[in-house]
PDB file of C-alpha atoms in Angstrom:
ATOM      1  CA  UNK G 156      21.806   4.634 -64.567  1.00 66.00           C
ATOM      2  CA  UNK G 157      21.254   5.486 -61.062  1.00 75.00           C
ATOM      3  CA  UNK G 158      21.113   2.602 -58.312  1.00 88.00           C
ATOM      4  CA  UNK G 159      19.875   2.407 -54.902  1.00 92.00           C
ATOM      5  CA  UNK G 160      22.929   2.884 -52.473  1.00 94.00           C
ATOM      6  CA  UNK G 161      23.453   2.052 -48.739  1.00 95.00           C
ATOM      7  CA  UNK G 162      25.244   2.471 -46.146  1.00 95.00           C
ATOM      8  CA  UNK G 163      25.459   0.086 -42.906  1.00 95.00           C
ATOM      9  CA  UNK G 164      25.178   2.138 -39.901  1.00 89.00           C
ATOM     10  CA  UNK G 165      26.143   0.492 -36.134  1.00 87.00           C
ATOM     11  CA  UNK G 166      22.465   2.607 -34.482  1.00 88.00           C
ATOM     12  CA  UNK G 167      20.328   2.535 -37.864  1.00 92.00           C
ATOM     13  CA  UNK G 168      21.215  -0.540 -38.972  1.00 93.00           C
ATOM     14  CA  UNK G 169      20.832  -0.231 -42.939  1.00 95.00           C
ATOM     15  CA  UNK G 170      20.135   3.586 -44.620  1.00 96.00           C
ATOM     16  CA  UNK G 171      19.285   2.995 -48.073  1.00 95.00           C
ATOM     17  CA  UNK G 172      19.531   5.907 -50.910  1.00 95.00           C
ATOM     18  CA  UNK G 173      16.829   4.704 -54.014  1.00 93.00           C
ATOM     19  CA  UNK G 174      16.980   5.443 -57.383  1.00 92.00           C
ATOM     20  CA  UNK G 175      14.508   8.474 -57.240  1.00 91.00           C
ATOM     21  CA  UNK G 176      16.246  11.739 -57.909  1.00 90.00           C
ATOM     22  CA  UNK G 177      16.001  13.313 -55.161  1.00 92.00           C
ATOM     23  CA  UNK G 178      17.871  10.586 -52.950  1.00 94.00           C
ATOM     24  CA  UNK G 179      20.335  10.432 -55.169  1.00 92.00           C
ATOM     25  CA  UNK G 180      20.983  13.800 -55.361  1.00 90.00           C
ATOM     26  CA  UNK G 181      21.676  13.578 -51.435  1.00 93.00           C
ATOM     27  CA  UNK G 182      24.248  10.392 -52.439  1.00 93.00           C
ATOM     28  CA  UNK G 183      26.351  13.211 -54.505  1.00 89.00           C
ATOM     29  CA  UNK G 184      26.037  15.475 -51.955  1.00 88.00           C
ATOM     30  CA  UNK G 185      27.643  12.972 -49.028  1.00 93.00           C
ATOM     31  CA  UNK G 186      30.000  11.795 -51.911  1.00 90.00           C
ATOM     32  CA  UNK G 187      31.567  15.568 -51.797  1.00 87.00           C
ATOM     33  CA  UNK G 188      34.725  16.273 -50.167  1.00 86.00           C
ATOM     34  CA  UNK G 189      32.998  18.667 -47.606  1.00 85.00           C
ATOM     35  CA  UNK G 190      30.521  15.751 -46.956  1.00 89.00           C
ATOM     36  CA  UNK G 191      33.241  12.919 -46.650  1.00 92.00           C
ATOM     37  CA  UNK G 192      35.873  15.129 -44.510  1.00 88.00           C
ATOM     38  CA  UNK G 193      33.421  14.235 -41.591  1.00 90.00           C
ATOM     39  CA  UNK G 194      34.649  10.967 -41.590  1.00 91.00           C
ATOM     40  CA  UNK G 195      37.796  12.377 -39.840  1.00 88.00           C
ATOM     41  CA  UNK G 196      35.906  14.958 -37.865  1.00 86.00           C
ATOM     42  CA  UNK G 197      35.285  13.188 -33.837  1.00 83.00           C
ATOM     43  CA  UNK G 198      31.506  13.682 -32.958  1.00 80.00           C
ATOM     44  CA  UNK G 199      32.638  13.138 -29.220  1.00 77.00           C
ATOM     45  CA  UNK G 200      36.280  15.488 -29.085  1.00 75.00           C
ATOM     46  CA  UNK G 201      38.654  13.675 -26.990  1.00 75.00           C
ATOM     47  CA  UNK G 202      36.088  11.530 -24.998  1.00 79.00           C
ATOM     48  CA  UNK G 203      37.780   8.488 -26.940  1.00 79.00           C
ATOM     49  CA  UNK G 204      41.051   8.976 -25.088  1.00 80.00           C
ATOM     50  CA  UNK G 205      38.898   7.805 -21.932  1.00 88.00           C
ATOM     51  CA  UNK G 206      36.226   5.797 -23.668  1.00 87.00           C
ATOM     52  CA  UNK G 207      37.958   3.819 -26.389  1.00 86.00           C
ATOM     53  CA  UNK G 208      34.458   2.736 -27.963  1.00 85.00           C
ATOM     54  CA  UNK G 209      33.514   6.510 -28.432  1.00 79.00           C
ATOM     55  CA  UNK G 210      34.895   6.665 -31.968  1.00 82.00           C
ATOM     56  CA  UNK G 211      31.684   8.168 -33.348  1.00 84.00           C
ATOM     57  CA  UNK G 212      32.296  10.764 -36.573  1.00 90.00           C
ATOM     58  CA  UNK G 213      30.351  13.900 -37.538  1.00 91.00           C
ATOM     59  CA  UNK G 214      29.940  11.467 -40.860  1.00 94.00           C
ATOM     60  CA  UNK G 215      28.096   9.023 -38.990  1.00 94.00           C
ATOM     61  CA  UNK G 216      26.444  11.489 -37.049  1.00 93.00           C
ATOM     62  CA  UNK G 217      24.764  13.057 -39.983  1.00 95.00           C
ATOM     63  CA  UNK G 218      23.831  10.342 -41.589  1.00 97.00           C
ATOM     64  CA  UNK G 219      22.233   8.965 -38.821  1.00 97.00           C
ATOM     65  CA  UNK G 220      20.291  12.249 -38.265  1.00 96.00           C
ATOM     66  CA  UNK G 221      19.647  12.459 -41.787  1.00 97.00           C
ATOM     67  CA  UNK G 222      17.713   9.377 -41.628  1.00 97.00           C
ATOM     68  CA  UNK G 223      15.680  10.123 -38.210  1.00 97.00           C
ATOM     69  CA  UNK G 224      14.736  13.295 -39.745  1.00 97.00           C
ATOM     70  CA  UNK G 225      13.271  10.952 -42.297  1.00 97.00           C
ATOM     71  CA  UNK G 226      11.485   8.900 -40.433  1.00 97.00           C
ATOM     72  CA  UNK G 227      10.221  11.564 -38.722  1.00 96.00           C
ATOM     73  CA  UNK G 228       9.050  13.416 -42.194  1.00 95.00           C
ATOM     74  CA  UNK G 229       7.580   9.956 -43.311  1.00 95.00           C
ATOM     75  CA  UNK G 230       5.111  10.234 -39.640  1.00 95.00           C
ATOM     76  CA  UNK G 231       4.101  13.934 -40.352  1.00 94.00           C
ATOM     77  CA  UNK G 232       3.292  12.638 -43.783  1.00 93.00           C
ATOM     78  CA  UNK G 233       0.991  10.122 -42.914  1.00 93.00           C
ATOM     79  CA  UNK G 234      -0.926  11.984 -40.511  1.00 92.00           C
ATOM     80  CA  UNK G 235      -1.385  14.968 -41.770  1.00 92.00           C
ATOM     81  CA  UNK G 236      -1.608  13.403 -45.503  1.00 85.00           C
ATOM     82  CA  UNK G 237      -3.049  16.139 -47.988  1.00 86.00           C
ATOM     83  CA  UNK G 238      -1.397  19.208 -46.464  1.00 87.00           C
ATOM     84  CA  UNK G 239       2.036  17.686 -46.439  1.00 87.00           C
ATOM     85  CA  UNK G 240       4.572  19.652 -47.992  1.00 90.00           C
ATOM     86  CA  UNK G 241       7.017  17.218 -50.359  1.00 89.00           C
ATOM     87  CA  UNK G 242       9.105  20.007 -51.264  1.00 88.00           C
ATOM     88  CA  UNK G 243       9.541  21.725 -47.489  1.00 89.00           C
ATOM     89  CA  UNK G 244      10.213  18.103 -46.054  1.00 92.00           C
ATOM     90  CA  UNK G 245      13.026  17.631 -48.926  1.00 91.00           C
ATOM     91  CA  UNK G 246      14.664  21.091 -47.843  1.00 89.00           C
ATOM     92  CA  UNK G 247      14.746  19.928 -44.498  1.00 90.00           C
ATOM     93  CA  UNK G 248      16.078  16.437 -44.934  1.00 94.00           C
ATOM     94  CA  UNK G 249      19.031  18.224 -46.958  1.00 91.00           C
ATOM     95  CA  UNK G 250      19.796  20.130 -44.281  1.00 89.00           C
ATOM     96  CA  UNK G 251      19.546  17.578 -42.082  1.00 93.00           C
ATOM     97  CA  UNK G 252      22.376  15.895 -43.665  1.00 93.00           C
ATOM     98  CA  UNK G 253      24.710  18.944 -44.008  1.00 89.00           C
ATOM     99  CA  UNK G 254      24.024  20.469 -40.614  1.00 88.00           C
ATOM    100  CA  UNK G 255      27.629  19.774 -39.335  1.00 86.00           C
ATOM    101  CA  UNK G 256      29.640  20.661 -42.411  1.00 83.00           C
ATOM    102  CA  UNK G 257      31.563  23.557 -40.133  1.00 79.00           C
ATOM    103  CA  UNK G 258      32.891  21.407 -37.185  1.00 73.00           C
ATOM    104  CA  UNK G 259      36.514  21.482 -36.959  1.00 71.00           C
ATOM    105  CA  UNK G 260      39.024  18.270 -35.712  1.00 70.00           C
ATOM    106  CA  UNK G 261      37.471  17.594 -32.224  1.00 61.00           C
ATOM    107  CA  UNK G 262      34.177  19.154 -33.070  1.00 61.00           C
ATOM    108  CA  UNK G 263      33.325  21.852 -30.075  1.00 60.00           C
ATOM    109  CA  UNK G 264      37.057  21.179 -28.061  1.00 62.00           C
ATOM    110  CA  UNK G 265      38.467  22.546 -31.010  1.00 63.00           C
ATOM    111  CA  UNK G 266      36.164  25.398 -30.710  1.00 64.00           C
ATOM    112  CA  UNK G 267      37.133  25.978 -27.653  1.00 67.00           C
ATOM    113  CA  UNK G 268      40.915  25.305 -27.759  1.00 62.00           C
ATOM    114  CA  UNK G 269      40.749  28.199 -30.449  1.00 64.00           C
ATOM    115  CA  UNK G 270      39.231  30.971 -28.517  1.00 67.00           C
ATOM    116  CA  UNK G 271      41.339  30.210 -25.698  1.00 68.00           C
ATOM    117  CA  UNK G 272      44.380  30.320 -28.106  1.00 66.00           C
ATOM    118  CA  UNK G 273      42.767  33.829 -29.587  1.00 64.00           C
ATOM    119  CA  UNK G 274      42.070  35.244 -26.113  1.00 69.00           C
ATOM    120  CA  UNK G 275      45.891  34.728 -24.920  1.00 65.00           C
ATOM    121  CA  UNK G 276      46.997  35.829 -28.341  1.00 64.00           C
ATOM    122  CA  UNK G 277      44.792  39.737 -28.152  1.00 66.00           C
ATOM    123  CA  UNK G 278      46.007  39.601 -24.103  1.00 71.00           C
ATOM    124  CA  UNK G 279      49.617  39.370 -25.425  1.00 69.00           C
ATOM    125  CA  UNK G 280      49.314  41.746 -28.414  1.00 71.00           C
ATOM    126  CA  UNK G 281      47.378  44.440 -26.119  1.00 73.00           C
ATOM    127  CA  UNK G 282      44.013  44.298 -27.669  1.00 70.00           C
ATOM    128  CA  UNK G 283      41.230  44.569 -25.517  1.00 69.00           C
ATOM    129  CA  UNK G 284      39.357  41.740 -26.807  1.00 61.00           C
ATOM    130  CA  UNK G 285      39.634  38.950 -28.677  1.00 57.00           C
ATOM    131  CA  UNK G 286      38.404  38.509 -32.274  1.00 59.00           C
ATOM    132  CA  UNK G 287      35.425  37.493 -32.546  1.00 63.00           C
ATOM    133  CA  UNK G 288      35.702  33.742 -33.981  1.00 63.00           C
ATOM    134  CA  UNK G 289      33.418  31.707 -36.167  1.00 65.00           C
ATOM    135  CA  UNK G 290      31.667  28.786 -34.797  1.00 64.00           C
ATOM    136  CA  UNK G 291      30.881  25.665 -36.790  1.00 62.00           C
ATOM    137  CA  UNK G 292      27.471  27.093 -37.380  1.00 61.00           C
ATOM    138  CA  UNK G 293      29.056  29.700 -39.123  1.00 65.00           C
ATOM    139  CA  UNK G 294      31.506  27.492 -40.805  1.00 62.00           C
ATOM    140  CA  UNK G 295      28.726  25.415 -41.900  1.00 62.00           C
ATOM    141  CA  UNK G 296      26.757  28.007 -43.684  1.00 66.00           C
ATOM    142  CA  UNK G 297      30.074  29.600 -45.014  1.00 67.00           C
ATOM    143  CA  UNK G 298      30.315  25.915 -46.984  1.00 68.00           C
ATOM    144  CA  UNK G 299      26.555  25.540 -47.811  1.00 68.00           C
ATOM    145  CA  UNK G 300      26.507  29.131 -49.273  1.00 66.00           C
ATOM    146  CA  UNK G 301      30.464  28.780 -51.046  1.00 67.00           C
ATOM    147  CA  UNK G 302      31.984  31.189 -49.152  1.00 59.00           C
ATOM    148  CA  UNK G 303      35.019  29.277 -48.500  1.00 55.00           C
ATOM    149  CA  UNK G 304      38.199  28.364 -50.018  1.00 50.00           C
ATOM    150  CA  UNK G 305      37.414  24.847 -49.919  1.00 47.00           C
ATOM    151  CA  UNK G 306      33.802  24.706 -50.622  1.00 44.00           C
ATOM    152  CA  UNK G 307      33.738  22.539 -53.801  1.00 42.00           C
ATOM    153  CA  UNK G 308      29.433  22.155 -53.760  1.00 47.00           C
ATOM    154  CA  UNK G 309      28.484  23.567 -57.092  1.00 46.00           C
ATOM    155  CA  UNK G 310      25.484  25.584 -56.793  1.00 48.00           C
ATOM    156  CA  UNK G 311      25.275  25.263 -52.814  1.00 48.00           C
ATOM    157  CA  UNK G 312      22.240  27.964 -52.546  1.00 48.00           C
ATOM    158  CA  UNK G 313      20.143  25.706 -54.548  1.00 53.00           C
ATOM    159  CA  UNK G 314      21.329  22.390 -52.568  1.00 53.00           C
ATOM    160  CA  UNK G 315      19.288  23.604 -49.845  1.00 55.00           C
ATOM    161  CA  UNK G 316      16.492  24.989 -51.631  1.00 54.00           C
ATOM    162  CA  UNK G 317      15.860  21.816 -53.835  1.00 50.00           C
ATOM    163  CA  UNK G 318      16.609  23.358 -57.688  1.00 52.00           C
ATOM    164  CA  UNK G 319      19.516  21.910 -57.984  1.00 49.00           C
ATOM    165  CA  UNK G 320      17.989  17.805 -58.259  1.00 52.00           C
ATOM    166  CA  UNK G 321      15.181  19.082 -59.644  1.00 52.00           C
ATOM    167  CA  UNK G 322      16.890  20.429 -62.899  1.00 51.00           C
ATOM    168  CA  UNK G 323      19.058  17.565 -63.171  1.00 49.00           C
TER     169      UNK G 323
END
């Protein structure tokens, strides 16, 4: 039997996850590895090592965007009431919540530590340019759309595009 779930957030104070199916199809969703790895993914890069209270995570991140976006869906709804679009809003809140599935360890440092790595790496090996690199964006719809070794979602197409809850 499904039950509401929630987690405490330090900006949001309490997110809460009810028992209707579509929320808790976005509680299995954060409860995949892709989803929880962001717990150990920095939202700030190495601004900690300067600030020691910047220990924000790509986790907290998204769920905290995750639940502006639904506040913000929740004030379209009531003012535009009948043309509201349940099923656009829901595609939107998912991807809300998996928008930063691609970052790498120090979010956009590491994107930049890398192409300076590849850059000095084509120099050395006589290329005349570097290869071009993915960034998170790319990594992120690599994981949404399975095209990864390590993308576990099961039907990651239909995450986004709501048939995946909805047949459950």
């Amino acid at each position: 039997m499904a039950k509401t779930q929630r987690i405490r957030d330090p900006l949001h104070d309490l997110i809460e996850f009810d028992i209707g199916k579509f929320d808790q199809f976005l509680w299995k969703l954060i409860d995949t590895r892709e989803f929880q790895r962001l717990r150990r993914v920095k939202q700030l890069g190495f601004s900690e090592l300067v600030y020691p209270g910047a220990t924000h995570t790509r986790f907290a991140h998204s769920i905290g965007v995750f639940h502006t976006a639904r506040q913000l869906v929740g004030l379209i709804s009531s003012r535009i009431g009948e043309k509201f679009e349940q099923e656009k809003a829901e595609i939107a809140l998912a991807a809300s919540l998996v928008h930063d599935l691609g970052h790498g360890p120090f979010s956009h440092a590491f994107e930049e530590a890398i192409k300076l790595l590849n850059k000095d790496n084509a120099r050395r090996n006589g290329e005349k340019g570097p290869p071009k690199l993915k960034k998170h964006e790319q990594w992120t719809s690599d994981i949404i759309l399975g095209d990864t070794e390590s993308a576990m979602l099961s039907d990651p197409v239909a995450l986004i595009s709501k048939k995946l809850y909805r047949s459950s």
